[in-house]
Every structure is written in structure tokens, then in C-alpha cells.
Coordinates of C-alpha atoms and ligand atoms in Angstrom, one line a residue:
X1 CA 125.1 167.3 150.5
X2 CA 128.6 166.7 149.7
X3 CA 129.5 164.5 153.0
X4 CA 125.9 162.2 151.7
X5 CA 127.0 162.1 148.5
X6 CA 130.9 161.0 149.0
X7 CA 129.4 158.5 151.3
X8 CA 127.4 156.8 148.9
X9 CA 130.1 156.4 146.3
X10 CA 130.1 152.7 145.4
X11 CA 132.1 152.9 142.1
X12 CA 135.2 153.3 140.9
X13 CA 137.5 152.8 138.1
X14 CA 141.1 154.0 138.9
X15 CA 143.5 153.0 141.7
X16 CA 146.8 153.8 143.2
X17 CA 148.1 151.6 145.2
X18 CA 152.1 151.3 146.2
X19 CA 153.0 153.0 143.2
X20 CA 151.4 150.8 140.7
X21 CA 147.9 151.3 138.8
X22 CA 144.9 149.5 138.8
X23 CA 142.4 150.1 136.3
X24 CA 138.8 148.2 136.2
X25 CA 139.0 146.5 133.1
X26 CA 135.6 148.7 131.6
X27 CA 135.4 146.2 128.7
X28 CA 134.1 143.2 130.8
X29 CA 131.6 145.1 132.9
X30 CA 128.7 144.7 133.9
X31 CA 129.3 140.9 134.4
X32 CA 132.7 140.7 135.2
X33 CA 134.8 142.9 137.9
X34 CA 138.1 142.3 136.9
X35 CA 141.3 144.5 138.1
X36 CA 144.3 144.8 135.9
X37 CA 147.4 146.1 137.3
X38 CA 149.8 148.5 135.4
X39 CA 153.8 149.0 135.9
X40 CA 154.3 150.9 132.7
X41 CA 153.0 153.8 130.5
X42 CA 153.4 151.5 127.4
X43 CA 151.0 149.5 128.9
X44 CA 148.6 152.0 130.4
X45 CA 148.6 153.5 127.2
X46 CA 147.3 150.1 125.2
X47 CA 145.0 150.4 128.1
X48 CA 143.3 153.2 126.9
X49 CA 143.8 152.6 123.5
X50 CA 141.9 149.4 124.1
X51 CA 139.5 150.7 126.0
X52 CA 140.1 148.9 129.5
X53 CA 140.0 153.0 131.3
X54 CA 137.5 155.1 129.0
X55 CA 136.1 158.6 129.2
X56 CA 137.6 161.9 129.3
X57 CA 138.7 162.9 132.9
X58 CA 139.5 158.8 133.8
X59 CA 141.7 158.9 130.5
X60 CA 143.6 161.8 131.8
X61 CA 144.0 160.8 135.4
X62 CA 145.3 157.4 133.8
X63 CA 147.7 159.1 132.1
X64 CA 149.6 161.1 134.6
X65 CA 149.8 158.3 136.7
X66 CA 151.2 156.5 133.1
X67 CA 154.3 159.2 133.2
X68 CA 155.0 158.3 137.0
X69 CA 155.1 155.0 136.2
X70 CA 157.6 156.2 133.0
X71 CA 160.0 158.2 135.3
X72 CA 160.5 155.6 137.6
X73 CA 161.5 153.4 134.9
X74 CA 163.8 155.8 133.6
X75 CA 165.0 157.4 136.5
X76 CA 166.2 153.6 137.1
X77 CA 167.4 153.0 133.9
X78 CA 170.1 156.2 134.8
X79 CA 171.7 158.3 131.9
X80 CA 170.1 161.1 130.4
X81 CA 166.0 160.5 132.3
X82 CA 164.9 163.5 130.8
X83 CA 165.2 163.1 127.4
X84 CA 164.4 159.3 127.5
X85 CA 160.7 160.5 129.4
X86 CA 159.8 162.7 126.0
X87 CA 159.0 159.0 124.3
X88 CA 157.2 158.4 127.2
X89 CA 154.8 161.6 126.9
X90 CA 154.5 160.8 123.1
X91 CA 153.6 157.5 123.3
X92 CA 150.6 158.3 126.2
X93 CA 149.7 161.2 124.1
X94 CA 149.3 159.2 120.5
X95 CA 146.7 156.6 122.4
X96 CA 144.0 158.5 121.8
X97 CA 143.0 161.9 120.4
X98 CA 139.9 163.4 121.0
X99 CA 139.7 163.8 124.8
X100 CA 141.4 167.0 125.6
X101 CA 141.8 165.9 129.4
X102 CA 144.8 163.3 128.1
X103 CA 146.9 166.3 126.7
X104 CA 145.9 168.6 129.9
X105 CA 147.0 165.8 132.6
X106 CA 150.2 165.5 130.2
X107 CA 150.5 169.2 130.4
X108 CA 150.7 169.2 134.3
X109 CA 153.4 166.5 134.2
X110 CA 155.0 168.6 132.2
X111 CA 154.5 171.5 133.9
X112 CA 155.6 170.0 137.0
X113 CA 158.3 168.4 135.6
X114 CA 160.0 171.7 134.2
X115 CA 159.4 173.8 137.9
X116 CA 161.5 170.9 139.4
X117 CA 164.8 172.3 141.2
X118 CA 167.9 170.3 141.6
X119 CA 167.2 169.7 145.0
X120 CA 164.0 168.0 144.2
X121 CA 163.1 164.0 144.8
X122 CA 161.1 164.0 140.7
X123 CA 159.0 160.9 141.7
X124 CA 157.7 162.2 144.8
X125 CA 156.6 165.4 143.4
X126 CA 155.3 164.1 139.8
X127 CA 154.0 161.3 141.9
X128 CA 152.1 164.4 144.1
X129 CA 150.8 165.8 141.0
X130 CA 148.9 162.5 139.5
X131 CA 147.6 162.0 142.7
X132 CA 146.1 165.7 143.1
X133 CA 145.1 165.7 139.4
X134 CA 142.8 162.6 140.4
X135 CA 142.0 164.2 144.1
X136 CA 141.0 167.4 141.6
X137 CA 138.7 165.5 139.4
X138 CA 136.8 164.1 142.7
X139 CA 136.1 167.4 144.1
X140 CA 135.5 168.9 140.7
X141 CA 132.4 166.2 140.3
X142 CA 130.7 167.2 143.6
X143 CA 131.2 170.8 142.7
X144 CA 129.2 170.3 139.0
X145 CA 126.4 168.0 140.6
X146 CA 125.7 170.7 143.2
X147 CA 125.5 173.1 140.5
X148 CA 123.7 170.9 138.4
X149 CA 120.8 169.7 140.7
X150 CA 120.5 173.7 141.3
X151 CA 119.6 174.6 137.5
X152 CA 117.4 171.3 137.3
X153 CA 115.5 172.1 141.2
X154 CA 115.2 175.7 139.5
X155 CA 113.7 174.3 136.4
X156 CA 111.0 172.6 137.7
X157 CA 111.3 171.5 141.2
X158 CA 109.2 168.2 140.8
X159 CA 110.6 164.3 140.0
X160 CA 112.0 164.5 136.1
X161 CA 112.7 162.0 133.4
X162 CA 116.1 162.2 131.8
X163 CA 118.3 160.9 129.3
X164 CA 121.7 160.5 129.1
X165 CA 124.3 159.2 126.4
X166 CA 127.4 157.0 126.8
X167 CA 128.9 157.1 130.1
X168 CA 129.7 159.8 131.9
X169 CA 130.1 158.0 135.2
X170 CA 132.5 157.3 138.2
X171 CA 133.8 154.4 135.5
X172 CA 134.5 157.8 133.2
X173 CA 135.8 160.4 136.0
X174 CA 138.0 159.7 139.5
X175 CA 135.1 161.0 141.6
X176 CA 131.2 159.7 141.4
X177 CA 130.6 161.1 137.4
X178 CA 130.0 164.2 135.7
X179 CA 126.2 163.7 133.5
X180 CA 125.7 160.9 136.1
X181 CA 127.1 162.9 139.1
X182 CA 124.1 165.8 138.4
X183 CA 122.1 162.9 138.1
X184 CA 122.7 161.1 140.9
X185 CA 122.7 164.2 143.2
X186 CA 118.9 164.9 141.8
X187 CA 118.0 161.6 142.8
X188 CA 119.0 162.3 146.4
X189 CA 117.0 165.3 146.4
X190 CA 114.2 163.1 145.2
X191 CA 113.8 164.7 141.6
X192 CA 114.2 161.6 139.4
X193 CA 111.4 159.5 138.3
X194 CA 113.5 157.7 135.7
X195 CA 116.5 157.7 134.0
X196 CA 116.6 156.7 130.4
X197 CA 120.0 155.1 128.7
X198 CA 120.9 155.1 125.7
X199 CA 122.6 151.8 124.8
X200 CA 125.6 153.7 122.9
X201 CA 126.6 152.0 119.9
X202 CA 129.2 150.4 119.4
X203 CA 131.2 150.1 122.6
X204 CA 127.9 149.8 124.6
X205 CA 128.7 152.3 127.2
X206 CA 124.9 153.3 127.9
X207 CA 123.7 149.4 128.9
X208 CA 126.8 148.2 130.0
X209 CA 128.1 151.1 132.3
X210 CA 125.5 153.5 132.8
X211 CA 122.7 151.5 133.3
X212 CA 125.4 149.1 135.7
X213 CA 126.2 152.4 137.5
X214 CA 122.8 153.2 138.2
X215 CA 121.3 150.2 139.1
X216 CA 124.2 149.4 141.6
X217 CA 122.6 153.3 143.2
X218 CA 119.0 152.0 143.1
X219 CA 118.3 154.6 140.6
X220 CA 115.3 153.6 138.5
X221 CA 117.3 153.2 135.1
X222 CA 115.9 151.7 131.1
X223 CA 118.2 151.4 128.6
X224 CA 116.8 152.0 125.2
X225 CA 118.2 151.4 121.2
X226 CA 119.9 155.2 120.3
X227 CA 117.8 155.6 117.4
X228 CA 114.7 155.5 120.2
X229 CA 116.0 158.6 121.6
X230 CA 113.5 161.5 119.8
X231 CA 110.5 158.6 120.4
X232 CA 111.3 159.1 124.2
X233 CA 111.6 162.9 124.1
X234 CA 108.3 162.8 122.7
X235 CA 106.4 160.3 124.5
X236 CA 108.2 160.0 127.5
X237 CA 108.2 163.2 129.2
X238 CA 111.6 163.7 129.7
X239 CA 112.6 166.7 130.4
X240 CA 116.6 166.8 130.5
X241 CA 119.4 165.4 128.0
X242 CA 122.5 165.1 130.1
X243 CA 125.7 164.5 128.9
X244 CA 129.4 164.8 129.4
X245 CA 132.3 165.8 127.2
X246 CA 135.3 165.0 125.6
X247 CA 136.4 168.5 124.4
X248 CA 134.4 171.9 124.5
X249 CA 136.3 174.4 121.8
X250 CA 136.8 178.2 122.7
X251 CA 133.4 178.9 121.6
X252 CA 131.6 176.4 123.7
X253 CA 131.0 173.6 120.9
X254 CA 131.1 170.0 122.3
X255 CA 132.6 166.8 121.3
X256 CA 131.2 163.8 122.5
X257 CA 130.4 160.4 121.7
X258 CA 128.8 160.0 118.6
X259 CA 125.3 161.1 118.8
X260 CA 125.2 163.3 121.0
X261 CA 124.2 165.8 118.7
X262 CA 121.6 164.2 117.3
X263 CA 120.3 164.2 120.7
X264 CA 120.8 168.1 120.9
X265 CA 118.8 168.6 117.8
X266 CA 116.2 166.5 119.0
X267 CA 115.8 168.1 122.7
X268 CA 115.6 171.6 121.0
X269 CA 113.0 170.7 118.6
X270 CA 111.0 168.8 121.9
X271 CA 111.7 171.6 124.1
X272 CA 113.7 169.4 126.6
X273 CA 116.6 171.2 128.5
X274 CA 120.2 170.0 127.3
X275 CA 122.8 170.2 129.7
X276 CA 126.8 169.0 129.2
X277 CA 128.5 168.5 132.8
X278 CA 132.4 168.4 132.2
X279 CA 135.3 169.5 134.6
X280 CA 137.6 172.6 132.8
X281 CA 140.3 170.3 132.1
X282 CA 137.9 169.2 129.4
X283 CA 137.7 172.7 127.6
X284 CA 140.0 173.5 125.2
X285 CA 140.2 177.5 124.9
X286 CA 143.1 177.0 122.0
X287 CA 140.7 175.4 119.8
X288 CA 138.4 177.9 118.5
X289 CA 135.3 176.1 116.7
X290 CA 134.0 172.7 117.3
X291 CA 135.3 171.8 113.7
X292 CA 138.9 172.0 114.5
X293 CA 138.5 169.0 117.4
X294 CA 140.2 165.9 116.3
X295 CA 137.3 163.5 115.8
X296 CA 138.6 159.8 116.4
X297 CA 137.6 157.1 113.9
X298 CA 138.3 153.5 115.4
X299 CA 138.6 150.3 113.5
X300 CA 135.1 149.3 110.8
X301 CA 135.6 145.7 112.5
X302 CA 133.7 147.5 115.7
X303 CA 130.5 148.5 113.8
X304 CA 130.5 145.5 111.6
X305 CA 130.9 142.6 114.2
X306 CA 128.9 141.6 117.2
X307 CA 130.3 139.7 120.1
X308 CA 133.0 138.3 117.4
X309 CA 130.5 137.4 115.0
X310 CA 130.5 139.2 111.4
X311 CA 126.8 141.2 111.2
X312 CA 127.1 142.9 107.7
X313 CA 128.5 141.5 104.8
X314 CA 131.8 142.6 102.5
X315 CA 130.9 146.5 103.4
X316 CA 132.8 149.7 104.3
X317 CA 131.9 150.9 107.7
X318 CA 132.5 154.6 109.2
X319 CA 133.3 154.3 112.9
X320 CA 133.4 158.2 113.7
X321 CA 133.4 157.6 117.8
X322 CA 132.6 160.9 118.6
X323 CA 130.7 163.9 116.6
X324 CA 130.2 167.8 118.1
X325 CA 127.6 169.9 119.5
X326 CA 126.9 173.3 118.3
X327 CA 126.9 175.6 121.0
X328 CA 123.8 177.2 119.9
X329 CA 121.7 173.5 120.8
X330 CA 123.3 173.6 124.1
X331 CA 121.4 175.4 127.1
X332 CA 124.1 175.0 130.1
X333 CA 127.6 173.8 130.5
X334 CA 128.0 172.6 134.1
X335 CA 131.9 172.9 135.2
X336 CA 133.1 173.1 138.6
X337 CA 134.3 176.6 138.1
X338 CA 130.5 177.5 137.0
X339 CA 127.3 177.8 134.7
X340 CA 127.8 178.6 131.5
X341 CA 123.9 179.5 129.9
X342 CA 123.5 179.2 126.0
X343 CA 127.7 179.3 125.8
X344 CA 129.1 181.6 123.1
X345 CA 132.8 182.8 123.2
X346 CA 132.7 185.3 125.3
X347 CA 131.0 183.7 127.6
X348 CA 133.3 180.6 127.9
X349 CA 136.4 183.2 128.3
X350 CA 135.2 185.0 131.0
X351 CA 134.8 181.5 132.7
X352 CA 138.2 180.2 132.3
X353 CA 139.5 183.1 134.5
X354 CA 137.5 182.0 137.5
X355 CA 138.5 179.9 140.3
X356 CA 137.1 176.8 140.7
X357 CA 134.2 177.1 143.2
X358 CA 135.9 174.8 146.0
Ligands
MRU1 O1 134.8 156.4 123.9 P1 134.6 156.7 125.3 O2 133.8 155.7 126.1 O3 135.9 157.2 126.0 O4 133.7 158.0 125.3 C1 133.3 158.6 126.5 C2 132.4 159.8 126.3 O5 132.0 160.2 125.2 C3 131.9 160.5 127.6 O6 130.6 161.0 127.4 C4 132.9 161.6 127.9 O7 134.2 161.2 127.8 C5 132.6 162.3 129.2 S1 133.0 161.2 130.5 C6 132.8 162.1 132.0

């Protein structure tokens, strides 16, 4: 399946080309397809600040390729390279904070950086290192929707209505998606009837990416207003919530875009299957409890504006982006190294010593 499903990869968000970046700008889709080039972390960090490269493993991959870019410039720039590059790391690490894959690609730099010997060419190998950590997330995201189709064929073999949140995409990942990878793979084995969106307020990821992604596959796709989410599970005979993550603490809780929970509450009262697809560079076995993740509030002006326009008068607004997941709502995580089932500590431990599967 993986040859059929690489073939049909239509998407994508990240590029390296000649030793620059180019990144999809994610904030004019679905009507416009505009590249924007990078030549500098400070840049590629606005970038993700701003929202041009969004979701967990595309926000990591962006950013090793943002510390290239940074130790070119300073290797240029002479003098002391090392110690100029630790503004560098800082500056792509303060962009933003909730999706542990930015601090995990920075960690590999890092990593890589420090096993350098004297003999060494440092851009050519820390060049080497972005590339395979966006190579890694590609083979990751075949890996999970493999694994994922399996749990869903084993389920209940016949076509299925699902649900998804935000975007969890080929414009999120550097391969064809995590949430939307499993998906996409069912649909090739002919198990999806329909594929519900939600719209994801306020950044619109559900009916301006999602539904973009799926529609460019032929896969039948409606978008629908969050709140309509339960109303579906009811009426609508869906029978998975898939999602992807942006941290999973020790024990297995999840954070995700805001919402998400909500939508785990409401599949276990429904009885509908919730699954969260996410490569391992998304867990984060030094936070303990979902409560310790870093949840990132953007600016009010997001919730309380529309296309420019004020919507709400002279009122406070709480833009929490992201909220967590209890691992007790969540029936499997999908990762490329395996299944978690009903994820508990113990559970999540024993899978971070694994291999990955390929
Ligand atoms: O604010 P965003 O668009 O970066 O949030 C993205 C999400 O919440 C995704 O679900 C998550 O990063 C997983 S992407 C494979």
C-alpha cells in the first residue's frame, strides 16, 4: 500500500530547495497557492509564529531547516559561530510553545551539532539532519496510516463516517498527514463513506485546509460549525474521531487544538472510537500529566474579528488555541513505532523503547 499511497501524494507544504526554504503560505489557502521563500531563522520563525507553516511535525521540520539556515549565516559571519547559533535556537524555540515537535527537531540540531568532530564540514552534516528529520516524518506517516486503517478494517470492516478536527494534513506533517494520512489510507481501501470537518475556529484549519486537502483526493468531505460536532455523532453515524497532536505527556494525555476534547467527551458518551495519530517526536515522556503542557493563548483580536472586521463589541476574549485530552477518553494512539490501546503510563513507556516499525 505504501508505493499507492506515495504515489498519490498531491500536497505539500515544506521545500528544500538549494539550501533555501519554501514554505506554502497556509494562511491564504484554499484560494491562493502562494510560495514564500526563507534565508533566515528569524524569518522562518515569524513564519511560524504567524502561521504561514502550522501543525506539529511541519513546525518542527521548519525549524531544523531554520538552524541550517542560522549556521550558514554565522558560519559566514566568522568569529566565535557557536556561541552566536545559541540566539539562533532561542529565537526558533520562543515562536511557539505548545508543539513539542519544535523543541525535539531543535534537540536533534543540537544533538548533531555537539557529536560534530573537528574534521567535520557543520553545514553538510546539520544540513543532513534537517533533511532526514523531514525524510523521517514522511516514512513515519505511512507507517501510522498502515496501522491505523488496520485498527479501523478491524473495527468494522465496512465504509465508515468520520470526523476530524483542525488539520492534521500533509499541510501539518512533511509526508501525506497523520489524522488525515489514516484517513486517506481507509479511503483507498474503500472504507470511507464520508468525512466530516470541523471548521476549527478561529484559524479555520477544518474548511480551509482539511476540507482543501480532501477534496483535492476526491474524498467525499463536509465541513460543519464545531459546536455541530455531538449533533453529528448522534445523527450522523459516524463512527471514528480522528485527530492529531501537538504534545502527548508521559501518561498519554493529549494536547491539541482547542476542542478537541470536547470532541473526546462527546465520542465516549456516543460510543464512537477516538483515535489520535501523531509521530513520537510528538510525545513528550518528560512531561508527566497533560496539565503541565504549555497551552498557547494567541492574541483576543483573532476571536473577536472576522476577515478584519470587528464581530463583538468592547469585550475580553480568551483565545486558548489548544486544550488536552485525558487519556482515559482516548481509545488508541497511532505512532509509527506502534498502537497504544486506552494509553496509561505504563503503557506509553514501554512504547518509547521500541523501534520505529520501518
Ligand atoms: O494551530 P495549529 O494549526 O498549528 O494546530 C495544529 C493542530 O492542532 C494539529 O491537530 C496538530 O498539530 C497535529 S498536525 C499533524
Amino acid at each position: 500500500m505504501r508505493e499507492q499511497l506515495l504515489a498519490a501524494e498531491k500536497v505539500k507544504a515544506i521545500e528544500w530547495r538549494d539550501g533555501v526554504l519554501h514554505l506554502l503560505d497556509q494562511r491564504a489557502l484554499p484560494f491562493e497557492e502562494t510560495w514564500l521563500s526563507y534565508h533566515s531563522a528569524a524569518d522562518v520563525a515569524e513564519a511560524i509564529r504567524n502561521m504561514v507553516v502550522r501543525g506539529a511535525p511541519a513546525i518542527g521540520i521548519s525549524a531544523a531547516y531554520a538552524i541550517v539556515l542560522a549556521l550558514r549565516a554565522r558560519l559566514q559571519a566568522g568569529g566565535d559561530w557557536r556561541a552566536a547559533l545559541e540566539a539562533d535556537f532561542q529565537l526558533v524555540a520562543d515562536s511557539r510553545p505548545t508543539a513539542v515537535n519544535l523543541f525535539w527537531a531543535l534537540k536533534c540540531m543540537r544533538d548533531r551539532l555537539d557529536r560534530l568532530k573537528s574534521t567535520d564540514d557543520p553545514l553538510l552534516l546539520l544540513e543532513a539532519c534537517a533533511v532526514g528529520i523531514h525524510q523521517g516524518d514522511r516514512e513515519a506517516n505511512l507507517t501510522m496510516a498502515e496501522l491505523g486503517v488496520d485498527l479501523i478494517r478491524r473495527h468494522q470492516g465496512n465504509q465508515q463516517n468520520f470526523l476530524t478536527h483542525c488539520n492534521a494534513g500533509a499541510l501539518a506533517t512533511g509526508g501525506f498527514g497523520t489524522a488525515l494520512g489514516v484517513i486517506r489510507a481507509a479511503f483507498h481501501d474503500g472504507l470511507v463513506e464520508r468525512v466530516y470537518a470541523d471548521e476549527t475556529r478561529p484559524w479555520l484549519q477544518g474548511s480551509r485546509l482539511t476540507a482543501w486537502e480532501l477534496a483535492v483526493d476526491g474524498i467525499p468531505v463536509t465541513v460543519n460549525a464545531d459546536s455541530a460536532a455531538a449533533h453529528l455523532m448522534k445523527t450522523r453515524g459516524i463512527t471514528w474521531v480522528i485527530v492529531g497532536a501537538d504534545r502527548i505527556a508521559a501518561n498519554g494525555d493529549v494536547a491539541n487544538k482547542i476542542g478537541t476534547y470536547q470532541l473526546a467527551v462527546n465520542a465516549m458518551h456516543h460510543g464512537v472510537r477516538f483515535m489520535v495519530v501523531a509521530p513520537s517526536s510528538t510525545i513528550d515522556m518528560a512531561t508527566e500529566h497533560g496539565d503541565d503542557i504549555v497551552l498557547e493563548e494567541r492574541d483576543a483580536s483573532e476571536l473577536l474579528e472576522l476577515g478584519g472586521q470587528r464581530i463583538a463589541g468592547e469585550v475580553d476574549a480568551l483565545n486558548l488555541v489548544f486544550d488536552v485530552t485525558p487519556a482515559d477518553l482516548i481509545d488508541f494512539i497511532v505512532t509509527e513505532k506502534g498502537v497504544v490501546d486506552r494509553p496509561d503510563a505504563e503503557k506509553m513507556a514501554q512504547l518509547m523503547c521500541r523501534k520505529r516499525l520501518h
